[in-house]
Amino acid sequence: MIQSRKPYAIYVITKHGLKTGTELFHSLKGADLFVSPKFISDAPTGSKLLSLPMEPTLRETFMDYDCHIFVISVGAVVRMISPLMVSKKTDPAVLCIDDQAKFTICVLSGHVGRGNFFTQKISDLLENIPVITTASDVSGTLTVDILGRELGWSLEDQDRNVTRACAAVVNETKVLFVQETGEPNFWPLEKELPKGVEYSLNLENADPKDYEILLIASDRTDIKTKTPEIYSNSVIYRPKSLILGLGCDKGIPTDVVENGILKVLKEYNLSLESVKAIASVDAKKEEPAFIEISEKYGWEFITFSSENLDQVEGISEISKAASEYVGTRSVSEAAALLLSGSEKLLVTKQKYKETEGGKNLTVAIARIPFATRSKSHSVSLEKV
């Protein structure tokens, strides 16, 4: 999904289609309704004129919407959109509804473009039959390419081993899911994992030759260097698991803050993609560099009162500067611990300064202590 896109475009060319399109237009927030010239006078206020033939309109709209809904036959739609398709990473969802609104059919971008999600949503609105043909969805197994996306997870590499992993789970071959971090409900907690999928909380004793593929949820970047044989046979997910606690001199440049963060993450083999938020003291709430860096990376920026930070346990050292200037024993460490909910730091306070006499930055990192899935879902990887 591209953030600048509008949500829905609906296209109708028949009398019955206009009835269905109008219903969806009134039900879907932010939807645009495109109507053929013959029926535009009967269309609801705000409808847009649809060119006939439709190709000129579609060339203008195709990449502007997350979901295109055609109350038109599948064959006709396939012919019209085929020249517009670029990649499953960027193509929008395309749905077709028959003229009598008996079926909602997912035609394009079932997973990455959320076509299957939109199909089910529209089918529920129209109370008709959803038609979804993606193997992992119809077989009720893990959707490897978008697993955890609703939780904020991302794939480290959208191309590496993903197709092979999709085939592995669909064919119910032996797969190991290793969850070092991240929300446990990437798969419904009340359900056993799909057939063929084993589950572990760590990579210890995992033998990649025992599995068709390993699916690893981790915020570590050293899997490739520490266990290259595991890395080569894996798909790696990046949950939003890290909280950065920050302290700084007033007026610190944004690029210094960014460089400091990147340096600390690299030094401690932690993924930038796993950062969820930055935290500091209330006195830094309007610090331009912190605001700008949070906006650039889409991170939350949360601050706490000096009194709250002063009560946090688990800090590694007492800061004389923090006590003097903002009235608390610790800023970066206490803020990271408080926002994460963790009782211990992953990375203690690191000091960063680029030039002699330059502005100071401190960075501390804590990992969110996620709950884990039931032990009944886990397997022992101990060797006998």
Coordinates of C-alpha atoms in Angstrom, one line a residue:
M1 CA 0.0 0.0 0.0
I2 CA 1.3 3.4 -1.0
Q3 CA 0.4 6.0 1.7
S4 CA -0.5 8.8 -0.7
R5 CA -3.2 6.7 -2.5
K6 CA -6.9 7.2 -2.1
P7 CA -8.7 4.2 -0.7
Y8 CA -11.3 3.1 -3.3
A9 CA -12.3 3.6 -6.9
I10 CA -15.6 2.0 -8.1
Y11 CA -16.4 1.6 -11.8
V12 CA -19.9 1.0 -13.2
I13 CA -21.2 0.8 -16.8
T14 CA -24.7 -0.8 -16.4
K15 CA -28.0 -0.1 -14.6
H16 CA -27.6 -2.9 -12.1
G17 CA -24.0 -2.0 -11.7
L18 CA -24.9 1.6 -10.7
K19 CA -27.1 0.2 -8.0
T20 CA -24.3 -1.9 -6.6
G21 CA -21.8 0.9 -7.1
T22 CA -24.0 3.4 -5.3
E23 CA -24.4 1.1 -2.3
L24 CA -20.6 0.8 -2.0
F25 CA -20.1 4.5 -2.6
H26 CA -22.2 5.3 0.4
S27 CA -20.7 2.6 2.5
L28 CA -17.0 3.0 1.9
K29 CA -15.3 6.1 3.4
G30 CA -13.3 8.0 0.8
A31 CA -14.6 6.1 -2.2
D32 CA -14.8 7.6 -5.7
L33 CA -17.5 6.4 -8.0
F34 CA -16.9 6.4 -11.8
V35 CA -20.0 6.1 -13.9
S36 CA -20.4 5.7 -17.7
P37 CA -21.9 8.6 -19.6
K38 CA -25.2 6.7 -20.1
F39 CA -26.0 6.6 -16.4
I40 CA -24.1 9.6 -15.0
S41 CA -27.3 11.6 -14.7
D42 CA -28.7 8.9 -12.3
A43 CA -25.6 8.7 -10.3
P44 CA -25.2 10.1 -6.7
T45 CA -23.8 13.6 -6.3
G46 CA -20.0 13.6 -6.4
S47 CA -19.7 10.8 -9.0
K48 CA -17.1 11.1 -11.7
L49 CA -17.5 10.6 -15.4
L50 CA -16.0 7.4 -16.7
S51 CA -14.6 7.4 -20.2
L52 CA -15.7 4.9 -22.8
P53 CA -13.6 3.1 -23.7
M54 CA -12.3 3.0 -20.1
E55 CA -8.6 2.9 -20.8
P56 CA -8.0 6.7 -20.6
T57 CA -9.6 6.8 -17.2
L58 CA -7.7 3.8 -15.9
R59 CA -4.4 5.1 -17.0
E60 CA -5.0 8.1 -14.8
T61 CA -6.4 6.3 -11.8
F62 CA -4.7 2.9 -11.6
M63 CA -1.8 4.0 -9.3
D64 CA -3.9 6.5 -7.4
Y65 CA -6.1 4.1 -5.4
D66 CA -5.4 1.2 -3.0
C67 CA -8.4 -0.8 -4.3
H68 CA -10.2 -0.7 -7.6
I69 CA -13.7 -2.2 -7.6
F70 CA -15.2 -3.0 -11.1
V71 CA -18.8 -4.0 -11.4
I72 CA -17.8 -5.5 -14.7
S73 CA -16.8 -8.9 -16.0
V74 CA -13.5 -10.4 -15.1
G75 CA -12.3 -10.9 -18.6
A76 CA -12.9 -7.3 -19.7
V77 CA -11.1 -6.0 -16.6
V78 CA -8.1 -8.3 -17.1
R79 CA -7.7 -7.0 -20.6
M80 CA -7.9 -3.4 -19.5
I81 CA -5.5 -3.6 -16.5
S82 CA -2.9 -5.9 -18.0
P83 CA -0.9 -3.0 -19.6
L84 CA -1.0 -1.1 -16.3
M85 CA 0.5 -3.8 -14.1
V86 CA 4.1 -3.2 -12.9
S87 CA 4.9 -5.3 -9.8
K88 CA 3.1 -7.2 -7.0
K89 CA 5.0 -4.8 -4.6
T90 CA 3.3 -1.7 -6.0
D91 CA 0.2 -2.8 -8.0
P92 CA -3.1 -1.9 -6.3
A93 CA -5.8 -4.4 -5.4
V94 CA -8.4 -5.1 -8.2
L95 CA -11.8 -6.7 -7.5
C96 CA -14.6 -7.6 -9.8
I97 CA -18.3 -7.8 -8.9
D98 CA -20.8 -9.4 -11.3
D99 CA -23.7 -7.4 -12.6
Q100 CA -26.1 -9.1 -10.2
A101 CA -23.7 -8.7 -7.3
K102 CA -23.6 -12.4 -6.4
F103 CA -19.8 -12.6 -6.2
T104 CA -16.9 -10.4 -5.2
I105 CA -13.8 -11.7 -6.9
C106 CA -10.2 -10.9 -6.1
V107 CA -8.4 -10.4 -9.4
L108 CA -5.0 -8.8 -8.5
S109 CA -2.7 -8.2 -5.5
G110 CA -4.3 -10.6 -3.1
H111 CA -1.6 -10.4 -0.5
V112 CA 0.7 -7.4 -0.7
G113 CA -2.0 -5.2 -2.2
R114 CA -4.5 -6.5 0.4
G115 CA -6.8 -7.7 -2.4
N116 CA -8.0 -10.7 -0.3
F117 CA -8.7 -8.4 2.7
F118 CA -10.7 -6.0 0.5
T119 CA -12.6 -8.9 -1.2
Q120 CA -13.8 -10.1 2.2
K121 CA -14.8 -6.6 3.3
I122 CA -16.8 -5.8 0.1
S123 CA -18.4 -9.3 0.2
D124 CA -19.5 -8.7 3.8
L125 CA -21.0 -5.3 2.8
L126 CA -22.9 -6.8 -0.2
E127 CA -23.7 -10.1 1.6
N128 CA -22.5 -12.1 -1.4
I129 CA -19.9 -14.8 -2.0
P130 CA -16.2 -13.9 -1.8
V131 CA -13.9 -15.6 -4.4
I132 CA -10.3 -15.8 -3.2
T133 CA -7.9 -18.2 -5.0
T134 CA -4.6 -17.5 -3.2
A135 CA -3.4 -20.9 -2.0
S136 CA -2.3 -19.8 1.5
D137 CA -5.7 -18.1 2.2
V138 CA -7.9 -21.0 1.0
S139 CA -5.8 -23.6 2.8
G140 CA -5.7 -21.6 6.0
T141 CA -1.9 -21.4 6.4
L142 CA 0.6 -18.6 7.0
T143 CA 0.7 -15.8 4.4
V144 CA 4.5 -15.6 4.3
D145 CA 4.8 -12.4 2.3
I146 CA 2.6 -10.3 4.6
L147 CA 2.9 -12.1 7.9
G148 CA 2.6 -9.7 10.8
R149 CA 2.1 -6.7 8.6
E150 CA -1.0 -5.5 10.5
L151 CA 1.2 -5.6 13.6
G152 CA 3.8 -3.4 11.9
W153 CA 6.2 -6.1 10.9
S154 CA 8.3 -5.8 7.8
L155 CA 10.3 -8.2 5.7
E156 CA 14.0 -7.7 5.7
D157 CA 14.1 -8.6 2.0
Q158 CA 10.9 -9.0 0.0
D159 CA 12.6 -11.1 -2.6
R160 CA 15.0 -13.4 -0.7
N161 CA 13.4 -16.9 -0.3
V162 CA 9.9 -15.6 0.0
T163 CA 8.5 -17.5 -3.0
R164 CA 10.1 -20.7 -1.8
A165 CA 8.7 -20.1 1.7
C166 CA 5.2 -19.5 0.4
A167 CA 5.4 -22.8 -1.4
A168 CA 6.7 -24.6 1.7
V169 CA 3.8 -23.6 3.9
V170 CA 1.2 -24.2 1.3
N171 CA 2.6 -27.7 0.6
E172 CA 2.7 -28.4 4.3
T173 CA 6.4 -29.2 4.3
K174 CA 8.5 -28.9 7.4
V175 CA 8.9 -25.2 8.4
L176 CA 10.3 -23.7 11.6
F177 CA 9.0 -20.4 12.9
V178 CA 11.6 -18.8 15.3
Q179 CA 10.2 -15.9 17.3
E180 CA 13.0 -14.0 19.0
T181 CA 10.8 -11.0 19.4
G182 CA 7.5 -9.5 18.3
E183 CA 3.8 -10.0 19.0
P184 CA 2.7 -13.6 19.5
N185 CA -0.6 -13.1 17.7
F186 CA 1.0 -13.1 14.2
W187 CA -1.2 -16.2 14.1
P188 CA -4.4 -16.4 16.2
L189 CA -3.5 -17.3 19.7
E190 CA -6.4 -19.7 20.1
K191 CA -5.3 -21.7 17.0
E192 CA -2.6 -24.2 16.7
L193 CA 0.0 -23.3 14.0
P194 CA -0.7 -24.7 10.6
K195 CA 0.3 -28.3 9.7
G196 CA 4.0 -28.6 9.1
V197 CA 4.9 -25.4 11.0
E198 CA 7.0 -25.9 14.2
Y199 CA 7.7 -23.0 16.6
S200 CA 10.6 -22.0 18.7
L201 CA 11.6 -19.0 20.8
N202 CA 15.3 -19.1 19.7
L203 CA 17.7 -20.4 17.1
E204 CA 19.7 -22.5 19.5
N205 CA 20.2 -26.0 18.1
A206 CA 18.2 -25.2 15.0
D207 CA 19.5 -27.1 12.0
P208 CA 18.5 -25.5 8.7
K209 CA 18.9 -28.9 6.9
D210 CA 16.0 -30.2 9.0
Y211 CA 13.6 -27.7 7.5
E212 CA 12.4 -26.6 4.1
I213 CA 12.6 -23.0 5.3
L214 CA 13.0 -21.1 8.5
L215 CA 10.8 -18.0 9.3
I216 CA 12.6 -15.8 11.8
A217 CA 11.1 -12.8 13.7
S218 CA 14.1 -10.9 15.0
D219 CA 15.5 -7.5 15.5
R220 CA 19.1 -8.7 15.3
T221 CA 21.2 -8.0 12.2
D222 CA 24.0 -10.5 12.9
I223 CA 22.1 -13.7 11.9
K224 CA 23.8 -13.6 8.6
T225 CA 27.3 -13.4 10.0
K226 CA 26.8 -15.6 13.1
T227 CA 24.8 -18.4 11.4
P228 CA 25.2 -18.0 7.6
E229 CA 23.7 -21.5 7.0
I230 CA 20.6 -20.5 8.8
Y231 CA 20.4 -17.1 7.1
S232 CA 20.7 -18.6 3.6
N233 CA 17.6 -20.8 4.3
S234 CA 15.4 -18.3 6.0
V235 CA 13.0 -15.4 5.6
I236 CA 13.5 -12.7 8.3
Y237 CA 10.8 -10.5 9.7
R238 CA 11.4 -7.3 11.5
P239 CA 8.8 -6.7 14.3
K240 CA 8.6 -3.2 15.9
S241 CA 10.4 -4.3 19.1
L242 CA 12.9 -1.6 20.0
I243 CA 12.6 1.6 22.0
L244 CA 15.3 4.3 21.7
G245 CA 15.8 6.5 24.8
L246 CA 17.4 9.8 23.8
G247 CA 19.0 12.7 25.6
C248 CA 20.8 15.6 24.1
D249 CA 22.1 19.1 24.3
K250 CA 19.6 21.7 23.3
G251 CA 19.7 22.6 19.6
I252 CA 21.5 19.5 18.5
P253 CA 21.4 19.1 14.7
T254 CA 19.1 16.4 13.2
D255 CA 21.9 14.8 11.2
V256 CA 23.9 14.3 14.4
V257 CA 21.0 12.6 16.1
E258 CA 20.5 10.4 13.1
N259 CA 24.1 9.5 12.7
G260 CA 24.3 8.7 16.4
I261 CA 21.3 6.4 16.3
L262 CA 22.6 4.6 13.2
K263 CA 26.0 4.1 14.8
V264 CA 24.6 2.6 18.0
L265 CA 22.2 0.3 16.1
K266 CA 25.0 -0.9 13.9
E267 CA 27.5 -1.4 16.7
Y268 CA 25.0 -3.6 18.6
N269 CA 23.7 -5.4 15.6
L270 CA 20.1 -4.1 15.8
S271 CA 17.8 -3.4 12.9
L272 CA 16.7 0.1 12.1
E273 CA 13.5 -1.5 10.8
S274 CA 12.6 -2.8 14.3
V275 CA 12.6 0.6 16.0
K276 CA 9.1 1.4 17.2
A277 CA 9.5 4.7 19.0
I278 CA 11.9 7.2 20.6
A279 CA 11.5 8.5 24.2
S280 CA 12.9 11.3 26.2
V281 CA 12.1 13.7 29.0
D282 CA 9.3 16.3 28.8
A283 CA 11.9 19.1 28.6
K284 CA 12.8 17.7 25.1
K285 CA 9.2 17.5 23.9
E286 CA 9.9 20.4 21.4
E287 CA 13.4 19.5 20.5
P288 CA 13.4 20.0 16.7
A289 CA 15.9 17.2 16.0
F290 CA 13.8 14.6 17.9
I291 CA 10.6 15.7 16.2
E292 CA 12.2 15.7 12.7
I293 CA 13.8 12.3 13.1
S294 CA 10.6 10.8 14.4
E295 CA 8.7 12.2 11.4
K296 CA 11.4 11.0 8.9
Y297 CA 11.2 7.4 10.1
G298 CA 7.5 7.3 11.2
W299 CA 8.4 6.6 14.8
E300 CA 6.3 7.6 17.8
F301 CA 7.9 10.3 20.0
I302 CA 6.9 10.0 23.6
T303 CA 8.2 12.1 26.6
F304 CA 7.9 11.6 30.3
S305 CA 8.0 13.9 33.3
S306 CA 11.3 14.2 35.3
E307 CA 9.4 12.8 38.3
N308 CA 8.3 9.6 36.4
L309 CA 11.8 9.1 35.0
D310 CA 13.4 9.5 38.4
Q311 CA 11.4 6.5 39.7
V312 CA 12.5 4.1 37.0
E313 CA 14.7 1.2 38.2
G314 CA 17.3 -0.6 36.2
I315 CA 19.4 2.3 35.0
S316 CA 23.1 1.7 34.7
E317 CA 24.4 5.0 36.0
I318 CA 23.2 8.3 37.5
S319 CA 23.7 11.3 35.2
K320 CA 24.9 14.4 37.0
A321 CA 23.9 16.5 33.9
A322 CA 20.4 15.1 33.8
S323 CA 20.0 15.7 37.6
E324 CA 21.2 19.3 37.2
Y325 CA 19.4 20.4 34.1
V326 CA 16.1 18.4 34.0
G327 CA 15.8 17.1 37.6
T328 CA 16.1 13.3 37.0
R329 CA 18.8 10.7 37.5
S330 CA 18.5 9.5 34.0
V331 CA 17.0 10.5 30.7
S332 CA 17.9 8.1 27.9
E333 CA 18.0 4.9 29.9
A334 CA 15.0 5.6 32.1
A335 CA 12.9 6.7 29.1
A336 CA 13.8 3.6 27.1
L337 CA 12.8 1.4 30.1
L338 CA 9.6 3.2 30.9
L339 CA 8.2 3.3 27.4
S340 CA 9.2 -0.3 26.6
G341 CA 7.9 -1.8 29.8
S342 CA 11.1 -3.8 30.2
E343 CA 13.0 -4.2 33.4
K344 CA 16.4 -4.3 31.8
L345 CA 18.2 -2.4 29.0
L346 CA 19.3 -4.0 25.8
V347 CA 21.9 -1.3 25.3
T348 CA 23.0 0.9 28.2
K349 CA 23.6 4.6 27.6
Q350 CA 25.9 5.4 24.7
K351 CA 27.4 8.8 24.3
Y352 CA 27.8 10.3 20.8
K353 CA 29.5 13.5 19.7
E354 CA 30.8 14.2 16.2
T355 CA 33.2 17.1 16.8
E356 CA 35.2 18.6 19.6
G357 CA 32.9 21.1 21.3
G358 CA 29.9 19.7 19.3
K359 CA 26.5 18.8 20.8
N360 CA 26.1 15.7 22.8
L361 CA 23.7 12.9 22.2
T362 CA 22.9 9.9 24.5
V363 CA 21.2 6.7 23.2
A364 CA 19.9 3.8 25.2
I365 CA 17.9 0.9 23.8
A366 CA 15.3 -1.4 25.4
R367 CA 13.4 -4.3 23.8
I368 CA 9.6 -4.5 24.4
P369 CA 9.0 -7.7 26.5
F370 CA 6.3 -9.3 24.4
A371 CA 4.2 -12.2 25.7
T372 CA 4.9 -15.6 24.1
R373 CA 2.7 -18.2 22.6
S374 CA 1.6 -21.1 24.6
K375 CA 4.3 -23.7 25.3
S376 CA 2.0 -26.3 23.6
H377 CA 2.9 -24.5 20.3
S378 CA 6.7 -24.8 20.9
V379 CA 9.1 -27.6 20.0
S380 CA 12.3 -28.6 21.6
L381 CA 15.4 -28.3 19.4
E382 CA 17.7 -30.1 21.8
K383 CA 19.9 -32.7 20.1
V384 CA 20.1 -36.2 21.6

